[in-house]
Coordinates of C-alpha atoms in Angstrom, one line a residue:
Chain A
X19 CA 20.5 -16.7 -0.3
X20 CA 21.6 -18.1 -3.9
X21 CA 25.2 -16.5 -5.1
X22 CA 24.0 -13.2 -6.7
X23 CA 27.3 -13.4 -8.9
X24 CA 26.6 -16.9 -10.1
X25 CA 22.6 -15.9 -10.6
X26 CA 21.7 -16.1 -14.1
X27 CA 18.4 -15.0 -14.1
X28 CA 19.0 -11.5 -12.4
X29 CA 20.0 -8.6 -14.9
X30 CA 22.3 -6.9 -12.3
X31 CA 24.8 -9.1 -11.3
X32 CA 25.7 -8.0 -7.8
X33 CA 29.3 -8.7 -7.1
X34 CA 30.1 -10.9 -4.5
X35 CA 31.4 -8.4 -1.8
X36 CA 32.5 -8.6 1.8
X37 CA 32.2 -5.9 4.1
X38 CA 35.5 -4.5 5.9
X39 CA 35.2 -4.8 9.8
X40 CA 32.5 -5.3 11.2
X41 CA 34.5 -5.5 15.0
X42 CA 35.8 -3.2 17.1
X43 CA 40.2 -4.1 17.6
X44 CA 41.0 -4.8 21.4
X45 CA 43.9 -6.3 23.2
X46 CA 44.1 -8.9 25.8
X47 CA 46.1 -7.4 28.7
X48 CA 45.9 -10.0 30.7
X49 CA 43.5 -11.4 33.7
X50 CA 41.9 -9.4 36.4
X51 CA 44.2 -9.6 39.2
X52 CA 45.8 -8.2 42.5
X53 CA 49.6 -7.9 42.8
X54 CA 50.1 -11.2 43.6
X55 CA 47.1 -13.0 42.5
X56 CA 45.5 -13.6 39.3
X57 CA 42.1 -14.7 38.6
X58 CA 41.7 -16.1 35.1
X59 CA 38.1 -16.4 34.8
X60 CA 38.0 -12.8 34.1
X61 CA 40.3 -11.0 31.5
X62 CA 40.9 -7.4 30.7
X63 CA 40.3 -5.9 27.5
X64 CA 41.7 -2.4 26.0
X65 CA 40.2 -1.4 23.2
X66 CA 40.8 0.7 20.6
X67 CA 40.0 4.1 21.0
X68 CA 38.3 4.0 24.1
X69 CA 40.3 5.8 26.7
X70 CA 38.0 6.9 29.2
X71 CA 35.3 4.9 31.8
X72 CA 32.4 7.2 30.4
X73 CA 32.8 5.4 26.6
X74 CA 33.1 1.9 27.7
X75 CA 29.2 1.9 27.9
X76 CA 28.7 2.2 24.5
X77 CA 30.7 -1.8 24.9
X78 CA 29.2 -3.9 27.8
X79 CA 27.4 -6.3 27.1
X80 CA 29.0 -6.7 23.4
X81 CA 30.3 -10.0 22.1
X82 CA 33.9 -10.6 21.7
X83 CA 35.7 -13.2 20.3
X84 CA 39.7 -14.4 20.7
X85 CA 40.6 -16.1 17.3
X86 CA 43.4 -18.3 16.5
X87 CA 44.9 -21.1 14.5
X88 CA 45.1 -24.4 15.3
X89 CA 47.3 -27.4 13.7
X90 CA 44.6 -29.5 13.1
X91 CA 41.5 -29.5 11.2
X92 CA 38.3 -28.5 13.0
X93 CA 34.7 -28.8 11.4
X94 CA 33.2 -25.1 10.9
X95 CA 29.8 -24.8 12.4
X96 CA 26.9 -24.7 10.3
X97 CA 28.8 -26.2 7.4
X98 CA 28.9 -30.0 8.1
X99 CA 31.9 -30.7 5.2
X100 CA 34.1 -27.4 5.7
X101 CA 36.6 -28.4 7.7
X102 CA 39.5 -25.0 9.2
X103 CA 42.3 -24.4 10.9
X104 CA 40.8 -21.5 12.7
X105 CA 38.9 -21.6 16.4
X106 CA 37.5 -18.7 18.5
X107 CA 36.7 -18.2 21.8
X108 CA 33.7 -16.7 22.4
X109 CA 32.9 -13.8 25.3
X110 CA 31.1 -11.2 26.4
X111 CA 32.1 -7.6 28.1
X112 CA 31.2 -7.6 31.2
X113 CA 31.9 -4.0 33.1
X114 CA 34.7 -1.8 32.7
X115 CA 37.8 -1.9 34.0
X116 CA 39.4 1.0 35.7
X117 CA 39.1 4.9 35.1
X118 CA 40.8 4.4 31.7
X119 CA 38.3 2.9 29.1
X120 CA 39.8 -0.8 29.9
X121 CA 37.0 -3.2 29.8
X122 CA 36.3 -7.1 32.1
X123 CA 35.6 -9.5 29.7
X124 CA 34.5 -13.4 30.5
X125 CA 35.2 -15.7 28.4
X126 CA 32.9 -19.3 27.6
X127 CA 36.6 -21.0 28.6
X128 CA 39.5 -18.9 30.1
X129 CA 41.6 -17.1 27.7
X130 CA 44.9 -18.8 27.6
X131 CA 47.9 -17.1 28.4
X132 CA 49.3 -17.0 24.8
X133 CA 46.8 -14.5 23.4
X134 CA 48.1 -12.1 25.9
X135 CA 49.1 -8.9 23.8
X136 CA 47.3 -10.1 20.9
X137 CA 43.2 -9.2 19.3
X138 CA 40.2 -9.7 20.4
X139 CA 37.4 -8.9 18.2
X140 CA 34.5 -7.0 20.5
X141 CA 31.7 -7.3 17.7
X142 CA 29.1 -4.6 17.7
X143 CA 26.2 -7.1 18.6
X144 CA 24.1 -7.6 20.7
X145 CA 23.2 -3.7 19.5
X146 CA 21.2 -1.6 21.9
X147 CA 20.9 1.6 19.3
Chain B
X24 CA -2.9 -2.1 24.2
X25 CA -1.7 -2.9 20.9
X26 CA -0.3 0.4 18.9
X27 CA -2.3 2.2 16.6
X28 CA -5.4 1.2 18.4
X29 CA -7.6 4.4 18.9
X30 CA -9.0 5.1 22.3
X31 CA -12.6 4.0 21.3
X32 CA -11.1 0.5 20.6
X33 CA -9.5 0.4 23.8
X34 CA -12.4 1.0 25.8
X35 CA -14.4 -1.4 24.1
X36 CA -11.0 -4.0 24.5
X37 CA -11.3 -3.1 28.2
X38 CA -15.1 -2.4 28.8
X39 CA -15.5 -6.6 27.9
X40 CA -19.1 -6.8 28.5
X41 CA -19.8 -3.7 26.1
X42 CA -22.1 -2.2 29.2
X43 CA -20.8 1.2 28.5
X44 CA -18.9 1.0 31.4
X45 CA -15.9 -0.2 33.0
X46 CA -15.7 -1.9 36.5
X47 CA -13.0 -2.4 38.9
X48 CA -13.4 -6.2 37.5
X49 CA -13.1 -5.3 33.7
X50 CA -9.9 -3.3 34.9
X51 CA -8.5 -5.7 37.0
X52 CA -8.5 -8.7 34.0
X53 CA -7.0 -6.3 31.8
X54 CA -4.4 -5.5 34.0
X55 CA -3.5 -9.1 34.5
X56 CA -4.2 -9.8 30.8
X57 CA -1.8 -7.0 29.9
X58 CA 0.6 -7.2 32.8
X59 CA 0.5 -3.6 33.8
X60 CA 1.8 -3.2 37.4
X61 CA -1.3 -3.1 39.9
X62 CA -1.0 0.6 39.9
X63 CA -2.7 0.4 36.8
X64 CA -6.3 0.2 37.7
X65 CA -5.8 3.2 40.9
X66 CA -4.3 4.8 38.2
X67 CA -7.3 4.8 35.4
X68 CA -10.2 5.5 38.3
X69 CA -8.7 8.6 39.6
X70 CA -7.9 9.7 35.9
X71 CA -11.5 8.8 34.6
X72 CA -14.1 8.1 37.1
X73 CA -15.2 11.6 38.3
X74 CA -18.0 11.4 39.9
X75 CA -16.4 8.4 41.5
X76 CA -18.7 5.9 40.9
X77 CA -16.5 3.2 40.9
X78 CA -17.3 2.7 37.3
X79 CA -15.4 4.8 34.1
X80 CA -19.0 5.2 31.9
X81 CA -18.2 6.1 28.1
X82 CA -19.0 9.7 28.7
X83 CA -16.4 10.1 31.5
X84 CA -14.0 8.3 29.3
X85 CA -14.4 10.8 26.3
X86 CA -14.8 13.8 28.5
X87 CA -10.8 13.2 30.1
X88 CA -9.5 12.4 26.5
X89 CA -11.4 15.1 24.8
X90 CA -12.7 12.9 22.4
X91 CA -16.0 13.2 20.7
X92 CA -17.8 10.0 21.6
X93 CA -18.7 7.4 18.7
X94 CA -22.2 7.3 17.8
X95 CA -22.3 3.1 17.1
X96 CA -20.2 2.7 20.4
X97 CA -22.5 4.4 22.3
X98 CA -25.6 2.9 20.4
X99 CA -23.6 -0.6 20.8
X100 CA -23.8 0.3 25.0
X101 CA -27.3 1.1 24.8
X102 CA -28.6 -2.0 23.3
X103 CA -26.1 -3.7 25.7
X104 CA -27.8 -1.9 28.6
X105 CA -31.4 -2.7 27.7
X106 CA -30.7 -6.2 27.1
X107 CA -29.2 -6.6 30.9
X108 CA -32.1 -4.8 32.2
X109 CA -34.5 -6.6 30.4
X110 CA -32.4 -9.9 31.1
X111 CA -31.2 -8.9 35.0
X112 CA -33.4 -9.9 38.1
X113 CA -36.2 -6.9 38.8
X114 CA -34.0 -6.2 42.0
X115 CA -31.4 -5.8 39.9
X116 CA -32.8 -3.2 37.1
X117 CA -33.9 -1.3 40.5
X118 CA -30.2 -0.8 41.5
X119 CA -29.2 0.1 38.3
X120 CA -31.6 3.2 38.2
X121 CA -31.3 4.1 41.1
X122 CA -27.2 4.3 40.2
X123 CA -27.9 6.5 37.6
X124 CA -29.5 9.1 39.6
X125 CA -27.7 9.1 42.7
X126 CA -24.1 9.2 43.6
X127 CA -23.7 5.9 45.2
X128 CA -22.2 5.3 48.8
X129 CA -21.0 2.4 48.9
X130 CA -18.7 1.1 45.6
X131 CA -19.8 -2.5 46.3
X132 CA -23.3 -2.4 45.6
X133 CA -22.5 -0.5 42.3
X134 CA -20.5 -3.2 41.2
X135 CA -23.4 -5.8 42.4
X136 CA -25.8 -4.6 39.5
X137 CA -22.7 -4.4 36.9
X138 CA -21.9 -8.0 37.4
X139 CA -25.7 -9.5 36.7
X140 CA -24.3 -9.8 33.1
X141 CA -21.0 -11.7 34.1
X142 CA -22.2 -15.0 35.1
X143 CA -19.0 -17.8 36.7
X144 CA -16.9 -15.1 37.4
X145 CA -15.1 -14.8 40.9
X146 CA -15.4 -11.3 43.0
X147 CA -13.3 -12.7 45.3
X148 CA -8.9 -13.6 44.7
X149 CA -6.6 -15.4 46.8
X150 CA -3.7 -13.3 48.1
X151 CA -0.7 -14.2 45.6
X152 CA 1.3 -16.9 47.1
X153 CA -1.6 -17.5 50.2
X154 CA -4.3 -19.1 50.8
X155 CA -6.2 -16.3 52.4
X156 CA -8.7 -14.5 50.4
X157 CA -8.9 -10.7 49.6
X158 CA -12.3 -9.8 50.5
X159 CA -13.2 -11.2 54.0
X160 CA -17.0 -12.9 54.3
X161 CA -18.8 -10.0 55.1
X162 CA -17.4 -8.2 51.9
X163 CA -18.0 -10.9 49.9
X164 CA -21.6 -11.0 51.4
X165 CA -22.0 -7.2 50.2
X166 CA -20.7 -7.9 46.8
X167 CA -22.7 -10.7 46.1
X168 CA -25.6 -8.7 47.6
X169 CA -26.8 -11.6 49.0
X170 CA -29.3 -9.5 51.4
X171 CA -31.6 -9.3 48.4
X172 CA -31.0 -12.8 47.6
X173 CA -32.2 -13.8 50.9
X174 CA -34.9 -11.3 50.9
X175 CA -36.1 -13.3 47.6
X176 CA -35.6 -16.4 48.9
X177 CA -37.9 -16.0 52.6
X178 CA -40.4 -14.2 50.4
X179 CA -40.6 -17.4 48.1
X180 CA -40.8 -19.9 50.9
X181 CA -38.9 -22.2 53.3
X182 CA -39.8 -25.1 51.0
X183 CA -37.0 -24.1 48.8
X184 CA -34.7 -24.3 51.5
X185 CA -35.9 -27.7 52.9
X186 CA -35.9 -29.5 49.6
X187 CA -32.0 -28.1 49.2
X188 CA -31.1 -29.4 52.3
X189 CA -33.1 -32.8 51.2
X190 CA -31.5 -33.1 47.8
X191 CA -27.9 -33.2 49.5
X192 CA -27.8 -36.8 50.4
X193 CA -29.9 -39.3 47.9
X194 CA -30.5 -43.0 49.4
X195 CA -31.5 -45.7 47.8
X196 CA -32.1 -49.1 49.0
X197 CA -29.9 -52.2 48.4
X198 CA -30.9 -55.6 48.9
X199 CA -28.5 -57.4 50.9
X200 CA -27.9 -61.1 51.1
X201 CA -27.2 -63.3 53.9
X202 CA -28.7 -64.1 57.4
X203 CA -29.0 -61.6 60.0
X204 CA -28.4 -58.9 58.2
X205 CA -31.5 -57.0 57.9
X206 CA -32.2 -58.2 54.6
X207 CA -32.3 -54.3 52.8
X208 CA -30.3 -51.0 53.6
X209 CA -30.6 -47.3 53.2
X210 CA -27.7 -46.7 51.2
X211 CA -26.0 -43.4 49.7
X212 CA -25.8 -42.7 46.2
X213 CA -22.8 -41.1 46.2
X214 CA -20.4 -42.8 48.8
X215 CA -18.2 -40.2 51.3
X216 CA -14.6 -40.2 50.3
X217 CA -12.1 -43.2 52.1
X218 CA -10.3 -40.3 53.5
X219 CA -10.8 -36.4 53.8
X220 CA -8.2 -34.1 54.3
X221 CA -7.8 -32.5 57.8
X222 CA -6.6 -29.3 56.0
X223 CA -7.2 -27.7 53.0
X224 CA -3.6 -28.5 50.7
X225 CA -1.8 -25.2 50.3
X226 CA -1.3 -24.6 46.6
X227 CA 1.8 -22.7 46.0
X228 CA 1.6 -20.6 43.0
X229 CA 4.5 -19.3 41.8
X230 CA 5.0 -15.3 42.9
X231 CA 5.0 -14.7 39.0
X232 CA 3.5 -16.4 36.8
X233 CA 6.0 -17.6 34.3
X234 CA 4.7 -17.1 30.5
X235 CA 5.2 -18.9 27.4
X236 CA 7.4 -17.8 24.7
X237 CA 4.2 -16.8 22.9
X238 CA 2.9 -14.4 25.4
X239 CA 5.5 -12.1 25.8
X240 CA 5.5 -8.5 25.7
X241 CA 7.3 -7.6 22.5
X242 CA 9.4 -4.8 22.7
X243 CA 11.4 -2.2 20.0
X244 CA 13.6 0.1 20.3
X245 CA 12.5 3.5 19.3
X246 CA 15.2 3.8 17.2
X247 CA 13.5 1.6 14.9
X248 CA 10.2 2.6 13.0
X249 CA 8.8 1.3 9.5
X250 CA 11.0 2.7 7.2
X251 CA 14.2 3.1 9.5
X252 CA 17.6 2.1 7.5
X253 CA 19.1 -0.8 9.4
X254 CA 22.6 -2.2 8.7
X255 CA 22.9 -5.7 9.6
X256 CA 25.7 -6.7 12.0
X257 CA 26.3 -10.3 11.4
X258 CA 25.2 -13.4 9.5
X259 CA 25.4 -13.7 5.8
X260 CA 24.2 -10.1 5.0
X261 CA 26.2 -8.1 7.4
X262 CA 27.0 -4.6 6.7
X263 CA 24.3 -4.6 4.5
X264 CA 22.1 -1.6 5.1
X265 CA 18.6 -2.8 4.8
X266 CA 14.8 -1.7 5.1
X267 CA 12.5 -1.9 7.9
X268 CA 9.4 -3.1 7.2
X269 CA 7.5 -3.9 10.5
X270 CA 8.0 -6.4 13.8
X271 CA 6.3 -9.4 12.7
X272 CA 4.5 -11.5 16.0
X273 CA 7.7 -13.7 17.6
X274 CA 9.5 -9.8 17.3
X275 CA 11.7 -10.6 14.8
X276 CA 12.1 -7.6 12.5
X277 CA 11.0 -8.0 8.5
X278 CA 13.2 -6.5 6.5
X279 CA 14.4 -6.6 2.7
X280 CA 17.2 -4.9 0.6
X281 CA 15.5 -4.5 -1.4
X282 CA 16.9 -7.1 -2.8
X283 CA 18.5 -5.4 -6.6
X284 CA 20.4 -3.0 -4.4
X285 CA 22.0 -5.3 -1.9
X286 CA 20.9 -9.0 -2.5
X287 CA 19.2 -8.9 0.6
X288 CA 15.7 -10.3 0.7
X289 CA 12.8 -10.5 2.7
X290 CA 13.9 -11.8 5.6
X291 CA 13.5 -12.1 9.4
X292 CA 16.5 -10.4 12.0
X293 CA 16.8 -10.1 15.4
X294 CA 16.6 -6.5 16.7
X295 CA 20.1 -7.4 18.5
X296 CA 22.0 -8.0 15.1
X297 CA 20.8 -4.9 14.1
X298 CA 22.1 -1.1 14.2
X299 CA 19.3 1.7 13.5
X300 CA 20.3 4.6 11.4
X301 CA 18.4 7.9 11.5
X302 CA 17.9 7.4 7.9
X303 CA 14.2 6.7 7.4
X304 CA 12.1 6.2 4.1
X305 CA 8.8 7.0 3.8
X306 CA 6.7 3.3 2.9
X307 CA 3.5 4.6 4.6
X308 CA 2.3 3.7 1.0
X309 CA 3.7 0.3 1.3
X310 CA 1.8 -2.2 1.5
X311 CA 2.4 -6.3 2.9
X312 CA 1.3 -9.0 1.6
X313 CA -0.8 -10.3 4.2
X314 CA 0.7 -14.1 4.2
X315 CA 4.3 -12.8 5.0
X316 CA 4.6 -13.6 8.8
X317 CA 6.1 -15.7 10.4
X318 CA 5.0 -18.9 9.7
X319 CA 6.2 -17.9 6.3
X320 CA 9.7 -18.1 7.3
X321 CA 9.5 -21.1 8.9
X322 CA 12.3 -23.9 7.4
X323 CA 10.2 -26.8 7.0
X324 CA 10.1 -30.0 9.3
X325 CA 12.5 -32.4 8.8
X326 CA 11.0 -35.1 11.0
X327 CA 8.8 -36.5 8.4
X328 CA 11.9 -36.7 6.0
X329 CA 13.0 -38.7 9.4
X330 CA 10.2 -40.9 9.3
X331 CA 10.0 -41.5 5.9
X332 CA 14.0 -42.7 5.6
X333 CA 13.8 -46.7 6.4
X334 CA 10.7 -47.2 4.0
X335 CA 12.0 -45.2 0.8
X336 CA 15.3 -46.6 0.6
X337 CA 17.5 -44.1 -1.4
X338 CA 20.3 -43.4 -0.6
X339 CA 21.2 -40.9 -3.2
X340 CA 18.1 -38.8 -2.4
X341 CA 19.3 -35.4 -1.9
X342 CA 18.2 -34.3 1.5
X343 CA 15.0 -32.0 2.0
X344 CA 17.1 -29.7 4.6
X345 CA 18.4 -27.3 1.6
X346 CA 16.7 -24.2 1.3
X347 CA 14.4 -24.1 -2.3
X348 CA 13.1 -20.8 -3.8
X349 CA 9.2 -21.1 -4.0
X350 CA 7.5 -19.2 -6.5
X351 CA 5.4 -17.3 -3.7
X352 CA 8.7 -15.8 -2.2
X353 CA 9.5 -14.3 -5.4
X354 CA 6.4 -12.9 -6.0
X355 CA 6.4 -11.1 -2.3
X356 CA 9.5 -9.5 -3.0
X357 CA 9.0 -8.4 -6.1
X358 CA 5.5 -6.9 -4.9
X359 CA 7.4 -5.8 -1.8
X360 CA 10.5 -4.0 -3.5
X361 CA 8.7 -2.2 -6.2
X362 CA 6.6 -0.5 -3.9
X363 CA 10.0 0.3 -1.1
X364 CA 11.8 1.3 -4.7
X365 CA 9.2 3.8 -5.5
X366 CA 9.4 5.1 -2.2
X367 CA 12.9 5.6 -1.9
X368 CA 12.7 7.5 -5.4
X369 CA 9.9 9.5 -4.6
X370 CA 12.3 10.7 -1.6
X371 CA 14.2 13.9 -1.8
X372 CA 17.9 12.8 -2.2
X373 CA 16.8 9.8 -3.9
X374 CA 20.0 9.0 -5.9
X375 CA 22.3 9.8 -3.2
X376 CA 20.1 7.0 -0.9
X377 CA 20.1 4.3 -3.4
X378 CA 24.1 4.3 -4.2
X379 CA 23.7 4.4 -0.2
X380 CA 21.5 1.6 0.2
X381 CA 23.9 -0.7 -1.8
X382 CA 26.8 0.2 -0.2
X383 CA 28.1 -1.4 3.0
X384 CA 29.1 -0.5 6.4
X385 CA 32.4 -1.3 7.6
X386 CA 34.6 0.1 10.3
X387 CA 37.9 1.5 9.5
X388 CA 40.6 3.2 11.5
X389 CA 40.1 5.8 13.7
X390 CA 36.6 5.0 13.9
X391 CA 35.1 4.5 17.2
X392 CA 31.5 3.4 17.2
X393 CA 30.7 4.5 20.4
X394 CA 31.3 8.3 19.2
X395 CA 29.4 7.8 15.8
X396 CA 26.1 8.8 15.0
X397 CA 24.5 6.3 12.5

């Protein structure tokens, strides 16, 4: 799609606008575990606004990604030149979590133990509505 | 069964001979062709076939619809029907009469006359995953009616049956060199096989037959109808809410902004990126241009750009992978978005829907998608 804003040849010139959020907020609480035992391949989710088991449904199977910065520059998919600081960690919600809206989420690699108490984005695709 | 295809259409889809009516055959193949669930074909004859022939004629057809029956469908059958009769053995014609009149006993025989028309086709099918057949011999012996065969055949003569038996094995004679060899032999023409097997191989077919990308059912939500206002949920034109045109073959979704209000263009998007509102806009009077597909959308091969690299040495040829505007794609859209535009004027809140349609969706706080109603 050419840059409306930069398009000379159309008479409205459509400003160049992102949307707002397009992801639901959620915390990593940390990894499904007993008392004593953790199990990191699968990590629990809250998310916003979701407080009961009969809402997460709305969720499963959603897309959720843990993004962070990095120190070093990594190449951006699908543009070869752009080069950013910033990585994700790409999942899916898997089930719920408890009688309290908390979701299971697995991740392509383990979340690691730093983005405990900090967002993940559960995106609103793959949309079933 | 495609949608919007009237009933008349689908018997004539199923009824694949055009006799005017349909056998337990004809139903089978279109249940396999369609991959219905085997219910499918119990299912139709105890719907349709009331006098339990075995066979749903037009009239029965109509008669459990309610549908007035088509005068060129029935004319079509007719001139089907006299052709077989005309064509079929005189044993055969005989049945068929004789099926009109009376209600038949057995199912098999019914299905005998039917089939004069469908020459190579198996009656019988192996068991999925066996070897072992579905009809045993003596079945098979009624289906193929094979009684009146042989009937034919002792009336003709035994000669027939001799010069079969004759015409298996064709000699010829060979000269052969050497002493003491009998100077000339009786030879086959066709020489036996170096080995046989001592059982016939087992051929494992798969319990379901996997189908290519091509031959899949394609689904939509019902959510989603021509007209439905989608917001996109990721790529470059997310939260852009955007028109649905129709499901194009692969089952992507065409859709376009149209393209003044949001910069959105015809395009192609997965029903997965995609959230249905219970906004719709009337395009019944929208029409397609008939080349937008999906072929259309199709990026263009790059393996002759490939191919091409060592023998046209530039290096400072830009490559062919960036996307160029083509005339044609403007023209589509234009054609395309006047006629959506007119619709969404011609709507009653029509101002209120366009500042909508160029607006975008976003999430703020205190939302919580699963207790919104788009």
């Amino acid at each position: 799609m050419s840059n409306p804003a930069a398009e000379s040849g159309s008479q409205q010139k459509l400003q160049l606008r992102s949307p707002g959020r397009m992801y639901v907020k959620a915390v990593f609480t940390g990894y499904k575990r007993g008392l004593r035992n953790q199990h990191e391949n699968t990590a629990l989710l809250r998310i916003e606004g979701v407080e009961k088991r009969q809402e997460v449904d709305f969720y499963l199977g959603k897309r959720c990604a843990y993004v962070y910065k990095g120190k070093r520059l990594t190449s951006v998919p699908g543009k070869g030149k752009e080069k950013s600081r910033v990585r994700v960690i790409w999942g899916r919600v898997t089930r719920p979590h408890g009688n309290s809206g908390a979701v299971r989420a697995k991740f392509s690699t383990n979340l690691p133990p730093a983005a405990m108490g900090k967002r993940v984005r559960v995106m609103l695709y793959p949309s079933r509505i | 069964m495609e949608p919007g295809m009237d009933f008349h259409q689908a018997f004539q889809a199923i009824d694949t001979d055009h006799s005017g009516e349909i056998s337990v055959e004809e139903l089978e193949d279109y249940c396999k062709k369609m991959n219905y669930k085997d219910t499918f074909v119990k299912k139709w004859l105890n719907l349709f076939d009331e006098d339990e022939s075995g066979t749903i004629t037009y009239d029965e057809y109509c008669n459990t619809l309610g549908l007035i029956p088509k005068q060129e469908v029935v004319e079509k059958h007719k001139v089907q029907q006299t052709k077989q009769a005309a064509g079929g053995s005189a044993s055969g014609s005989a049945v068929s009469t004789t099926k009109t009149t009376t209600k038949t006993t057995t199912k098999t025989s019914a299905k005998g006359s039917a089939s004069t028309s469908k020459q190579g086709r198996s009656r019988n099918e192996a068991l999925s995953g066996t070897v072992l057949m579905k009809l045993s011999r003596a079945r098979m012996f009624q289906r193929k009616a094979i009684y009146r065969l042989k009937k034919k055949l002792a009336r003709g003569s035994g000669k027939s049956a001799t010069a079969a038996s004759a015409s298996k094995v064709q000699l010829t004679e060979k000269v052969i060199g050497g002493e003491k060899n009998g100077g000339k032999r009786l030879v086959p023409d066709r020489r036996s096989p170096r080995s046989l097997p001592t059982s016939v191989p087992h051929r494992y077919s798969p319990p379901r037959p996997t189908k290519c990308f091509k031959d899949h059912k394609r689904r939509l939500r019902a959510s989603i109808t021509p007209g439905t206002v989608l917001i996109l949920l990721a790529g470059r034109h997310r939260g852009k809410r955007v028109v649905f045109l129709r499901q194009l073959s692969s089952g992507l979704l065409l859709v376009t902004g149209p393209l003044k209000f949001n910069g959105c263009p015809l395009r192609r998007v997965a029903q997965s990126y995609v959230i249905a509102t219970k906004t719709r806009i009337d395009i019944s009077g929208v029409s397609l241009p008939e080349r937008v597909n999906d072929a259309y959308f199709r990026r263009a091969k790059q393996l002759q750009a490939k191919r091409a690299k060592p023998s046209s040495a530039d290096p400072f040829a830009k490559p062919q992978s960036a996307y160029q505007l083509v005339d044609e794609r403007r023209e589509d859209q234009k054609a395309v978005d006047s006629q959506v535009m007119t619709a969404i004027r011609a709507s009653p809140d029509a101002k209120m829907l366009a500042s909508y349609m160029r607006s975008l969706f976003s999430l703020r706080n205190g939302q919580k998608p699963h207790e919104m109603v788009f």
